[in-house]
Short mmCIF file of C-alpha atoms and ligand atoms in Angstrom, two decimals:
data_model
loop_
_atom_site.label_atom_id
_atom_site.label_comp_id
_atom_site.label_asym_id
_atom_site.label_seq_id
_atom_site.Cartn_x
_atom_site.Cartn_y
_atom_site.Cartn_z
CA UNK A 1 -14.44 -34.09 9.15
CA UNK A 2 -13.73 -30.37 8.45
CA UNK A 3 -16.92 -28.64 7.98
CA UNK A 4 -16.46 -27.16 4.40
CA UNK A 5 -19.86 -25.20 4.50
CA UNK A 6 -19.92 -22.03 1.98
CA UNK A 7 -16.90 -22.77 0.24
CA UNK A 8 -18.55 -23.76 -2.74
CA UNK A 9 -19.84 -20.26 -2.95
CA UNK A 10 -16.83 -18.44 -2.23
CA UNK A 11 -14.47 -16.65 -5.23
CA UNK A 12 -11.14 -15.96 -3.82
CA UNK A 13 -8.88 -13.02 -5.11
CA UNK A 14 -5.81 -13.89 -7.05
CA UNK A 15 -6.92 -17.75 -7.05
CA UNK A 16 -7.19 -20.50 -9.99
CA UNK A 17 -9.98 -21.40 -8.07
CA UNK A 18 -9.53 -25.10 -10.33
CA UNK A 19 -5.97 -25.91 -9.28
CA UNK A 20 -5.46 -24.15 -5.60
CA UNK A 21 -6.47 -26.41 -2.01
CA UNK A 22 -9.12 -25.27 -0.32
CA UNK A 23 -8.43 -22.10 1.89
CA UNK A 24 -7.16 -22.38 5.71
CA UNK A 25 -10.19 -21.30 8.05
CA UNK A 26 -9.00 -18.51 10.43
CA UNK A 27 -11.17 -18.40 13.76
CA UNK A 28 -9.38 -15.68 15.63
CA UNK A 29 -6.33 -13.63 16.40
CA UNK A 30 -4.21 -12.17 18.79
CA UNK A 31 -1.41 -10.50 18.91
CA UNK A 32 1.18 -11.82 15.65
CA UNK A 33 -1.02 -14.84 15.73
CA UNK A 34 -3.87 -16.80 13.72
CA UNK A 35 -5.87 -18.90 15.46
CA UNK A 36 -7.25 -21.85 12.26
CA UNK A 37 -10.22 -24.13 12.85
CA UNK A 38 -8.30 -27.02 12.62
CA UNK A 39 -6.68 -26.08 15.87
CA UNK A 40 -3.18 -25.30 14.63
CA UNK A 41 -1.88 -21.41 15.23
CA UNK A 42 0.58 -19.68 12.74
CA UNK A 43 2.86 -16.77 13.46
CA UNK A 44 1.74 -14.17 10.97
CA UNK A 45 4.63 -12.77 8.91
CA UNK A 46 2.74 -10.20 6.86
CA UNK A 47 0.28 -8.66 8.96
CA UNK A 48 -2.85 -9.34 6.68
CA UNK A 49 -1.23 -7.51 3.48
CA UNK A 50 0.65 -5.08 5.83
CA UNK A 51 -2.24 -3.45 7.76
CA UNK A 52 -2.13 -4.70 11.39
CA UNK A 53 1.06 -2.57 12.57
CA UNK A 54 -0.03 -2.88 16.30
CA UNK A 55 -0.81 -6.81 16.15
CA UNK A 56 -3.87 -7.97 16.30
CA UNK A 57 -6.43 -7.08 18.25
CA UNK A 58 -5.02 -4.24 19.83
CA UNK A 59 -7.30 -3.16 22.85
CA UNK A 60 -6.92 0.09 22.64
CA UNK A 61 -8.18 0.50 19.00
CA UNK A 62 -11.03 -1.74 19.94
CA UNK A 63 -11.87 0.32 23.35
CA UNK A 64 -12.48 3.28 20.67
CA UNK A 65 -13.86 1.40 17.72
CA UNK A 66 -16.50 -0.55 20.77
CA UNK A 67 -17.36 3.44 22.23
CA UNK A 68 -18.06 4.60 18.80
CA UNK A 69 -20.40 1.57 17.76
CA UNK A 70 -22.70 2.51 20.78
CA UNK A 71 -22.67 6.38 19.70
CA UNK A 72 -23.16 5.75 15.92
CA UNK A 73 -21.67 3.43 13.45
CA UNK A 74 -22.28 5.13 10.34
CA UNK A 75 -23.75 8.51 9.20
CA UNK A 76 -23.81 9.47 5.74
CA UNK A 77 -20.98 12.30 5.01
CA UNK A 78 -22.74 14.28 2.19
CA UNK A 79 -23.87 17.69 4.53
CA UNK A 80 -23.23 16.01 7.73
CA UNK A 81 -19.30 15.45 9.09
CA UNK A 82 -18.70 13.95 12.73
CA UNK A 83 -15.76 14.33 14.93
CA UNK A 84 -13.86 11.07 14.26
CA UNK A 85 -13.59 12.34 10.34
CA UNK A 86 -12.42 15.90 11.69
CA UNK A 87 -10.13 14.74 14.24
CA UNK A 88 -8.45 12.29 12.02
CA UNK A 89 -8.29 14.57 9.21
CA UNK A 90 -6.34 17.08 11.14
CA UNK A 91 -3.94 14.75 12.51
CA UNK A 92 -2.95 13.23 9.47
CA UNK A 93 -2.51 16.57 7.82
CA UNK A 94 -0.07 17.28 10.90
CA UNK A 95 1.34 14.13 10.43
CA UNK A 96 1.81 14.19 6.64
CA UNK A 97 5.56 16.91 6.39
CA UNK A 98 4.89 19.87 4.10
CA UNK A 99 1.27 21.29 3.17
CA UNK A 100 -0.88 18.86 2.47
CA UNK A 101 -3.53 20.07 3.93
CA UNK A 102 -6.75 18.49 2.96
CA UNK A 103 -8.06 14.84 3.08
CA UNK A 104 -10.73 13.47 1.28
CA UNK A 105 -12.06 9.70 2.66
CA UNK A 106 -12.98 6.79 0.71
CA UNK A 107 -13.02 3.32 1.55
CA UNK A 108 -10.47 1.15 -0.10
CA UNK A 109 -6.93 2.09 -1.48
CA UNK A 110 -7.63 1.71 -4.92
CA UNK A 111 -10.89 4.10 -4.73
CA UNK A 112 -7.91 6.60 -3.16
CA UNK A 113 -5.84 6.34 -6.19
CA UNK A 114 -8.77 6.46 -8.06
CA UNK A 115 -9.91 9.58 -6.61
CA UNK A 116 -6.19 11.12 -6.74
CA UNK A 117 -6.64 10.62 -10.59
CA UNK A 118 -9.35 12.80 -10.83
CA UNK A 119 -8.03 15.33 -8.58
CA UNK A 120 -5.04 15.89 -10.97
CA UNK A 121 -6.73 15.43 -14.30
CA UNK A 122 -9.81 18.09 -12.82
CA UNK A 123 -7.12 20.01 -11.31
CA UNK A 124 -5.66 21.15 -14.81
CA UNK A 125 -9.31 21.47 -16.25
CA UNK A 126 -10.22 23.89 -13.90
CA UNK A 127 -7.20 25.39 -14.45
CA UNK A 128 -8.39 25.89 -18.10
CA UNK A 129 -5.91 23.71 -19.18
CA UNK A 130 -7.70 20.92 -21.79
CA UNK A 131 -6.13 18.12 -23.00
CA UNK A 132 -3.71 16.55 -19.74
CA UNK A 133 -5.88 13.43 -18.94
CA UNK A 134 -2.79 11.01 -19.02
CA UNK A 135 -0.48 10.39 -16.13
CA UNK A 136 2.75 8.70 -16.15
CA UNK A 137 3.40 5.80 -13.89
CA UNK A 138 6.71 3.02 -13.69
CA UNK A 139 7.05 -0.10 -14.67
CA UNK A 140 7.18 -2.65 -11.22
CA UNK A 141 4.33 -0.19 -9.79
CA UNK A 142 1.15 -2.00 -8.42
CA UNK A 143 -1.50 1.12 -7.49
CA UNK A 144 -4.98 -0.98 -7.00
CA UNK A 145 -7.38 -3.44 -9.29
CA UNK A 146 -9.62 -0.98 -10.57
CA UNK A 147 -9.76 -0.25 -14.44
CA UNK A 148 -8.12 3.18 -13.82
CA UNK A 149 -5.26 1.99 -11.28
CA UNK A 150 -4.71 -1.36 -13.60
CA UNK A 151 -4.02 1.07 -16.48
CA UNK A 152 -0.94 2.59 -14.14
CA UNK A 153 0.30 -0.46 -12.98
CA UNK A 154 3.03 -2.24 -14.40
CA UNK A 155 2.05 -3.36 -17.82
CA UNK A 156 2.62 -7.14 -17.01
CA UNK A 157 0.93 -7.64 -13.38
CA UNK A 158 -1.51 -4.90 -14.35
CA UNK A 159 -2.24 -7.16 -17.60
CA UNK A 160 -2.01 -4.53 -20.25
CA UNK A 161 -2.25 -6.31 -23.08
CA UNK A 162 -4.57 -8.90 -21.95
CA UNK A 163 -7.38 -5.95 -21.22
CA UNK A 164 -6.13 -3.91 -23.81
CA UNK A 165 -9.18 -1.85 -25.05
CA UNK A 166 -10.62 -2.15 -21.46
CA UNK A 167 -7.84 0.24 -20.15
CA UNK A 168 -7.08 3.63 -20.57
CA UNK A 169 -3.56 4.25 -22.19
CA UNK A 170 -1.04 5.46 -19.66
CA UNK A 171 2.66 6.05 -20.61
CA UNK A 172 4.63 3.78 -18.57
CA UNK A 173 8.15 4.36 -17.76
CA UNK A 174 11.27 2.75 -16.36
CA UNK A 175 12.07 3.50 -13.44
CA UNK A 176 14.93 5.52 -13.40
CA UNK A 177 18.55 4.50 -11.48
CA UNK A 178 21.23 6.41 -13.18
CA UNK A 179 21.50 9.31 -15.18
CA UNK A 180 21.19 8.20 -18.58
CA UNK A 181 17.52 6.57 -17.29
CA UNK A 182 17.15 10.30 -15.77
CA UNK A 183 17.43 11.86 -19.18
CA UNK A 184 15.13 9.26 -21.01
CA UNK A 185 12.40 10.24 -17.75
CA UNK A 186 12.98 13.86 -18.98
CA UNK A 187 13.04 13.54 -22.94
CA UNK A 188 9.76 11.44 -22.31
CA UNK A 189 8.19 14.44 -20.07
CA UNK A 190 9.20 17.06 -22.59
CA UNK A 191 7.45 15.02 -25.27
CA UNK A 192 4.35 14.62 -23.36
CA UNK A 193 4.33 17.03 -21.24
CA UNK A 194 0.89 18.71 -22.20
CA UNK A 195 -1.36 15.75 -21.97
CA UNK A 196 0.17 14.73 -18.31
CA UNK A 197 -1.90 15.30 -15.42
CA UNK A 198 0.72 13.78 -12.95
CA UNK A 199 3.28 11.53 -12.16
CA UNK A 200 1.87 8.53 -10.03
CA UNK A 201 4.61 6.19 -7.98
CA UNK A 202 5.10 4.21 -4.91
CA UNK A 203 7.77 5.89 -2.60
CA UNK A 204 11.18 4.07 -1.82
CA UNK A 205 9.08 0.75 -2.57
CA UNK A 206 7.47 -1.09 -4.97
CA UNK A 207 5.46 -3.73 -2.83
CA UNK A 208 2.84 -6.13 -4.59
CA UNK A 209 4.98 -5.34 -7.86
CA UNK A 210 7.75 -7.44 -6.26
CA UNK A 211 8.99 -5.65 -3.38
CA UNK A 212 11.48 -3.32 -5.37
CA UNK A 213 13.35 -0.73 -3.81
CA UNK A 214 15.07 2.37 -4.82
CA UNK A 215 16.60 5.25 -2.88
CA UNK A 216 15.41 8.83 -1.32
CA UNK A 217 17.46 10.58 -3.95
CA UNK A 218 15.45 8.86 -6.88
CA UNK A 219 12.50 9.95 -5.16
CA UNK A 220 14.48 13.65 -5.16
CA UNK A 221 15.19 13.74 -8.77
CA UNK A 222 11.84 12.91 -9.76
CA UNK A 223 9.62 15.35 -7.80
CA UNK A 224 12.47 18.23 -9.69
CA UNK A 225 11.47 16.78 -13.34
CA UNK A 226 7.98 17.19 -12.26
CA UNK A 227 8.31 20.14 -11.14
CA UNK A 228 10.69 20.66 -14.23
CA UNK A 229 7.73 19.51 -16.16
CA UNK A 230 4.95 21.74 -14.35
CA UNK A 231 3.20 18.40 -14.06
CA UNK A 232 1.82 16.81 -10.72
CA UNK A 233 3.50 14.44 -8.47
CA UNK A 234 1.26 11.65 -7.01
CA UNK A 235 2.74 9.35 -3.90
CA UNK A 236 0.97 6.49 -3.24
CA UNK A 237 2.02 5.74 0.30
CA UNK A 238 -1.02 3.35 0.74
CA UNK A 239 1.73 0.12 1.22
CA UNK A 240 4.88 2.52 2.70
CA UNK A 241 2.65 4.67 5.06
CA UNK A 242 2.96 4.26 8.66
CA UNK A 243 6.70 3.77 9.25
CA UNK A 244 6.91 0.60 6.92
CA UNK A 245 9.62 1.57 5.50
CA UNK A 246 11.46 2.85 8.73
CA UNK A 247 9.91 6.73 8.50
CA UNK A 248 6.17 7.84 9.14
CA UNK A 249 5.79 7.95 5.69
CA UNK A 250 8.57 7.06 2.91
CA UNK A 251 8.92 10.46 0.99
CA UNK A 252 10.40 11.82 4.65
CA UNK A 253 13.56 10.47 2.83
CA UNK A 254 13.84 12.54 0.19
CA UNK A 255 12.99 15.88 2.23
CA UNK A 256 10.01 16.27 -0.78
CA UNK A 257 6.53 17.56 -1.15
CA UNK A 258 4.21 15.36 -3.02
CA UNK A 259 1.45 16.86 -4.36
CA UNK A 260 -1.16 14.46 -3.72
CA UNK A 261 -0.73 11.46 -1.27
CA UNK A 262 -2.72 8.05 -0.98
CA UNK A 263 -3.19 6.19 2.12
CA UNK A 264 -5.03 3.20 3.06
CA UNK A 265 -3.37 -0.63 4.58
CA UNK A 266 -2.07 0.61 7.90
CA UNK A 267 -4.31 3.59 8.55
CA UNK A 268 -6.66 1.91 10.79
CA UNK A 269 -4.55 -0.83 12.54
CA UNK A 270 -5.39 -3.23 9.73
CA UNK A 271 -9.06 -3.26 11.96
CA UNK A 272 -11.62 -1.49 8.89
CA UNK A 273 -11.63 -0.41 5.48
CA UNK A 274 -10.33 3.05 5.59
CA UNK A 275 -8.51 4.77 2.86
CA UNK A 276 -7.97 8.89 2.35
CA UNK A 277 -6.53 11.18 -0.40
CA UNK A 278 -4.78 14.50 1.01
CA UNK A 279 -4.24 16.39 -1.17
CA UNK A 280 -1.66 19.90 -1.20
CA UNK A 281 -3.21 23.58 -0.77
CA UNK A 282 -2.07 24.52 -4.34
CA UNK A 283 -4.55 21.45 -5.58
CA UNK A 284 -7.52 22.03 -3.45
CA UNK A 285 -7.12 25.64 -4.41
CA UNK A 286 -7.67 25.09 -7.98
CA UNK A 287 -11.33 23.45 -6.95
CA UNK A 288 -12.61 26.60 -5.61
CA UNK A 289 -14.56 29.33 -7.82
CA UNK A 290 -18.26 29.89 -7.83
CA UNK A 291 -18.52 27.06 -10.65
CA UNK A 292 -20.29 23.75 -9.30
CA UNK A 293 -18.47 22.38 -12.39
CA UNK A 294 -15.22 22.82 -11.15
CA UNK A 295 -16.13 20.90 -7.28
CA UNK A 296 -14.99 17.53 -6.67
CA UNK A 297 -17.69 15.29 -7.88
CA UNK A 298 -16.87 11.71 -5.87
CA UNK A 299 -18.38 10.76 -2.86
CA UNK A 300 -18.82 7.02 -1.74
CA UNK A 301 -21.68 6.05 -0.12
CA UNK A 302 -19.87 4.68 3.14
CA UNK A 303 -16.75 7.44 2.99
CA UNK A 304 -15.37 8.58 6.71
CA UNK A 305 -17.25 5.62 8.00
CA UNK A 306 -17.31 6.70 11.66
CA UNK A 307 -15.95 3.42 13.19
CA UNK A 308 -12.78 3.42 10.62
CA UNK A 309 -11.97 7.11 11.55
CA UNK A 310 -12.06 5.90 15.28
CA UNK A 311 -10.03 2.94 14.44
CA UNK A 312 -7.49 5.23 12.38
CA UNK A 313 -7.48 8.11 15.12
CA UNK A 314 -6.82 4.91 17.88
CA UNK A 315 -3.46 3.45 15.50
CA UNK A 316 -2.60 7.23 15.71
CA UNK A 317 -2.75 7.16 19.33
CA UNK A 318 -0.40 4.39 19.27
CA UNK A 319 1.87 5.76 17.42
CA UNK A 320 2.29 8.44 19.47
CA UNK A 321 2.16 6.55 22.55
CA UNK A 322 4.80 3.54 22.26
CA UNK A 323 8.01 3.66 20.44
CA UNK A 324 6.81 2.42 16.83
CA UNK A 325 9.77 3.67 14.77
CA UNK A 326 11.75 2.03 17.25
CA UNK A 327 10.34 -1.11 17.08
CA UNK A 328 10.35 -0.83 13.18
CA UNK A 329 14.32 -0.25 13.81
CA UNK A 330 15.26 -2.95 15.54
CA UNK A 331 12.38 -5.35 13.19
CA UNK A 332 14.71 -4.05 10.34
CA UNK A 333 18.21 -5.19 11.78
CA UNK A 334 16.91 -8.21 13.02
CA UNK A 335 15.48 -9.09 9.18
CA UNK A 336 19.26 -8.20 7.95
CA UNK A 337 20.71 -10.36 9.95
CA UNK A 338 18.47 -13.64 9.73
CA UNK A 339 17.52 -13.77 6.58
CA UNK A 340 21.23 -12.90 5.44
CA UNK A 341 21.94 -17.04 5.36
CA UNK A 342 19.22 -17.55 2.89
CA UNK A 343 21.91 -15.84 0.18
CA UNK A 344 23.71 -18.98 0.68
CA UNK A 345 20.71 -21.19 -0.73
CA UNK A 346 20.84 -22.26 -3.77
CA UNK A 347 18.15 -20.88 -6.44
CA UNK A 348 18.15 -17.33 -4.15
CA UNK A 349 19.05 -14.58 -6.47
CA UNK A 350 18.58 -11.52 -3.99
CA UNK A 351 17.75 -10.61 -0.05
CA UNK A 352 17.08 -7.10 0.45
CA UNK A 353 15.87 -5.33 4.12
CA UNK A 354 14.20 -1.74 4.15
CA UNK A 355 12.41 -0.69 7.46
CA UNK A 356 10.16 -3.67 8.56
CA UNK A 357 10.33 -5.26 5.35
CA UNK A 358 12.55 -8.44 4.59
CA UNK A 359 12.59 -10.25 0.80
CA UNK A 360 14.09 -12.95 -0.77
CA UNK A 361 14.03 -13.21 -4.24
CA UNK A 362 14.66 -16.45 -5.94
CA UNK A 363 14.91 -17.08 -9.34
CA UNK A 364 11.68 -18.66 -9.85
CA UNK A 365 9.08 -20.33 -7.54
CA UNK A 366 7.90 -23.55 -9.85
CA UNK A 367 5.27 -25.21 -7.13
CA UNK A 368 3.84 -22.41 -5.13
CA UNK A 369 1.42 -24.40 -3.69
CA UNK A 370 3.67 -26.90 -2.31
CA UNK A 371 6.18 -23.65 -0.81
CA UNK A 372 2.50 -21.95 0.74
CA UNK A 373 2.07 -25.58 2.41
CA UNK A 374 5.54 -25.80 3.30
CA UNK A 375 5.27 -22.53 5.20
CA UNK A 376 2.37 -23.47 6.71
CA UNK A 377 3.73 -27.18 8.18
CA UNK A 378 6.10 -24.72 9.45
CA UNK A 379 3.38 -22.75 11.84
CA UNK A 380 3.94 -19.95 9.92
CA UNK A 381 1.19 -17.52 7.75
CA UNK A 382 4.04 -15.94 5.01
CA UNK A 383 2.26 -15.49 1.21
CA UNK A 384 5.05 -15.40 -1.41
CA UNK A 385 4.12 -14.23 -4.98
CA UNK A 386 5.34 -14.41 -8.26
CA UNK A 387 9.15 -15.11 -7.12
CA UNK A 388 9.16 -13.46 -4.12
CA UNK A 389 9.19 -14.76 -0.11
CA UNK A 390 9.02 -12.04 1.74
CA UNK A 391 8.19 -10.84 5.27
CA UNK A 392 6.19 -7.66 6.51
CA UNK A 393 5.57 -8.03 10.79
CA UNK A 394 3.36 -6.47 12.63
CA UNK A 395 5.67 -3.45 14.46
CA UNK A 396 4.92 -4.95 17.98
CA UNK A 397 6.34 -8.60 16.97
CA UNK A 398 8.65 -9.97 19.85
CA UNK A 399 12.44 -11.15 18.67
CA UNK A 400 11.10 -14.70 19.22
CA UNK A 401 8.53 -14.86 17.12
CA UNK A 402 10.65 -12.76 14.18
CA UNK A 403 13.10 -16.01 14.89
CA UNK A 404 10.79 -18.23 13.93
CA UNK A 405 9.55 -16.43 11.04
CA UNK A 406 13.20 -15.73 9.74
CA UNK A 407 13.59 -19.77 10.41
CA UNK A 408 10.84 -21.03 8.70
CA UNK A 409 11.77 -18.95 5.50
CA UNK A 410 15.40 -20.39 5.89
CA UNK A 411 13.72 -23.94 6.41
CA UNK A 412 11.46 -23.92 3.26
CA UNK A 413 14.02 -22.47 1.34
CA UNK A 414 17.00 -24.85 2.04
CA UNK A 415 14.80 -27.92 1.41
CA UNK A 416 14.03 -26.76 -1.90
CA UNK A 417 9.95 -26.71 -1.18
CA UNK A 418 9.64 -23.87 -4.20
CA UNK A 419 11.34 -26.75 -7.03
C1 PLP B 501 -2.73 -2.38 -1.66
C2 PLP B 501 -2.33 -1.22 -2.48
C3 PLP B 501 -3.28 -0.50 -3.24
C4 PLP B 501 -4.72 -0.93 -3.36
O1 PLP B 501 -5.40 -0.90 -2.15
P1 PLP B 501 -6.77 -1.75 -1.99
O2 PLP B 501 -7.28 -1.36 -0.65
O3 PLP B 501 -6.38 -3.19 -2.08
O4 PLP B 501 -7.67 -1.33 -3.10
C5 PLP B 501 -2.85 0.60 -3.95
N1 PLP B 501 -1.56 1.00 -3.90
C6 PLP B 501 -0.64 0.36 -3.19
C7 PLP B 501 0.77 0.86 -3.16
C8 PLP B 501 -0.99 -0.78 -2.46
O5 PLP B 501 -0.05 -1.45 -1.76
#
């Protein structure tokens, strides 16, 4: 009998906790693997929601994370700092192309965003410039679950209308592809141009929005109307950070500055909760004067946590030590060609392949629980949503086990377990 103790007293995230099976138990992993209590083992296909770029269990993150949990788990950060925060803060800023130049640590990726907000809406204040508290943000865009990220993403999945009241209003746009979407991004920035703070978007791609992408020179044409615009540019990189998407970080692309970056998922190796805004000189400038009004008032109680800089300064050791992009090169070309027989199946509408990132789009998934079991039967751990299958591996995953991932997606698809 399985031994269903505390599920009663669990609430699960995105669940109809009436009509969904009872979770899978996970008892350990290793490697691109998951380890259930039930004794079956699944080849993980999306690297618990992209984070664990290095596997599992890498030993060298835990060699650091084990040496630092001896020394001192957790200090508070308000007056007191501690190397792991310092030394990780000046490699991403070495990291990071351009001059962003200063990072400020919180704990989860929507508290990042969060904090970014405030940076640019405080930024103009201090400036002495009242009145640009909104930001602009595109439709497809996913940018956390708080009430302030909701508001920017897109109006649908961020459930605009359904928490209307509860959200601040945001001017969503399209996302533009062409030039006559390029003018109606420009007409709407001249219109609103003095109650913008920034412009908040997701680099190259839109992940939990549905895995949308769109090219460098997109990227290019929006960081001149900001600039156009005299109005901040905002990259959240927390899902395309960490050579997802084939680069370090996605706005490499586009040879562009963002003002203000967000980065959380991959930072530490998918091991803690890590997450860090960096912000550009030109922004922290505008927080300095002998005004305590005009500091940065945020500060979460368990910020920089020491072990979650060591883990993050560890995945930046690996980075630099094996061939990452590499690996996130061949991944890519691998994807392209595997998944490319899935167009063939009927009900697919779309396969697309950036970096380490394979989709298939279909045009709808009607039983989602019976295409999650599917998977599953298959030894597989893949979590499609809305009308999306897609694939994010762990950068270390061996051809073999992207074979069987690829195969399994192929599988469920071509026996029709999503009807
Ligand atoms: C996951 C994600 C977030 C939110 O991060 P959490 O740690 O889940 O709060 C924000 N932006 C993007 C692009 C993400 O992928």
């Amino acid at each position: 009998m399985a031994d269903n103790r505390g599920l009663s007293h669990i609430w699960l995230p995105y669940t109809q906790m009436q009509t969904t099976p009872a979770p899978l138990i996970a008892r350990r992993t290793k490697g691109c693997t998951i380890d259930l209590e039930d004794g079956r083992t699944l080849t993980d296909g999306i690297a618990s929601w992209w984070t664990a770029c290095h596997g599992y269990n890498h030993p060298h993150i835990r060699d650091r994370v084990s040496a630092q949990l001896i020394a001192m788990p957790h200090v508070m950060f308000g007056g007191l700092v501690h190397r792991p925060a310092l030394e990780l803060a000046e490699r991403l800023c070495a990291l990071l192309p351009g001059d962003l130049e200063r990072v400020f640590f919180t704990d989860s990726g929507s508290v990042a965003v969060e904090v970014a907000l405030k940076m640019a809406v405080q930024y103009w204040l201090n400036k002495g410039q009242r009145g640009r508290t909104r930001l602009l943000a595109f439709r497809g865009g996913y940018h956390g679950d708080t009430i302030a990220t909701m508001a920017i993403c897109d109006p649908d999945e961020g459930m605009h209308s359904m928490f209307a009241g509860a959200l601040p209003e945001q001017i969503i746009a399209d996302l533009p592809r062409d030039d006559a979407s390029f003018k109606a991004l420009d007409e709407t920035l001249a219109a609103h141009r003095h109650e913008i703070a920034a412009i908040v978007m997701e680099p190259l791609v839109q992940g939990a929005g549905g895995m949308l992408f769109h090219s460098p020179e997109v990227l290019r044409r929006i960081r001149e109307l900001a600039d156009k615009h005299d109005v901040l540019l905002i990259l959240d990189e927390i899902f395309t950070g960490f050579g997802r998407t084939g680069t370090m970080f996605a706005y490499e692309q586009a040879r562009i500055v963002p003002d203000i970056v967000t980065l959380s998922k991959a930072l530490t190796g998918g091991t803690m909760a890590l997450a860090a805004t960096v912000a550009r000189k030109h922004v922290f400038d505008a927080f300095l004067s002998d005004s305590p009004m005009h500091a940065l008032m945020h500060g979460p109680t368990f910020m920089a946590n020491p072990l979650a800089c060591s883990a993050a300064c560890a995945s930046l050791d690996l980075f630099e030590r094996e061939p990452r992009l590499e690996q996130v090169a061949a991944i890519s070309a691998q994807l392209a060609a595997e998944l490319a027989v899935c167009r063939g199946v009927s009900g697919v509408r779309d396969v697309r392949v950036l970096g380490a990132i394979g989709v298939v789009e279909l045009d709808e998934i009607r039983d989602m629980n019976r295409l999650k079991a599917a998977l599953v039967e298959e030894e597989v751990w893949v979590r499609p949503f809305r009308n999306i299958v897609y694939l994010t591996p762990a950068f270390t995953m061996t051809s073999a086990e992207l074979s069987h991932l690829t195969g399994a997606v192929h599988n469920v698809l071509a026996a029709g377990a999503f009807r």
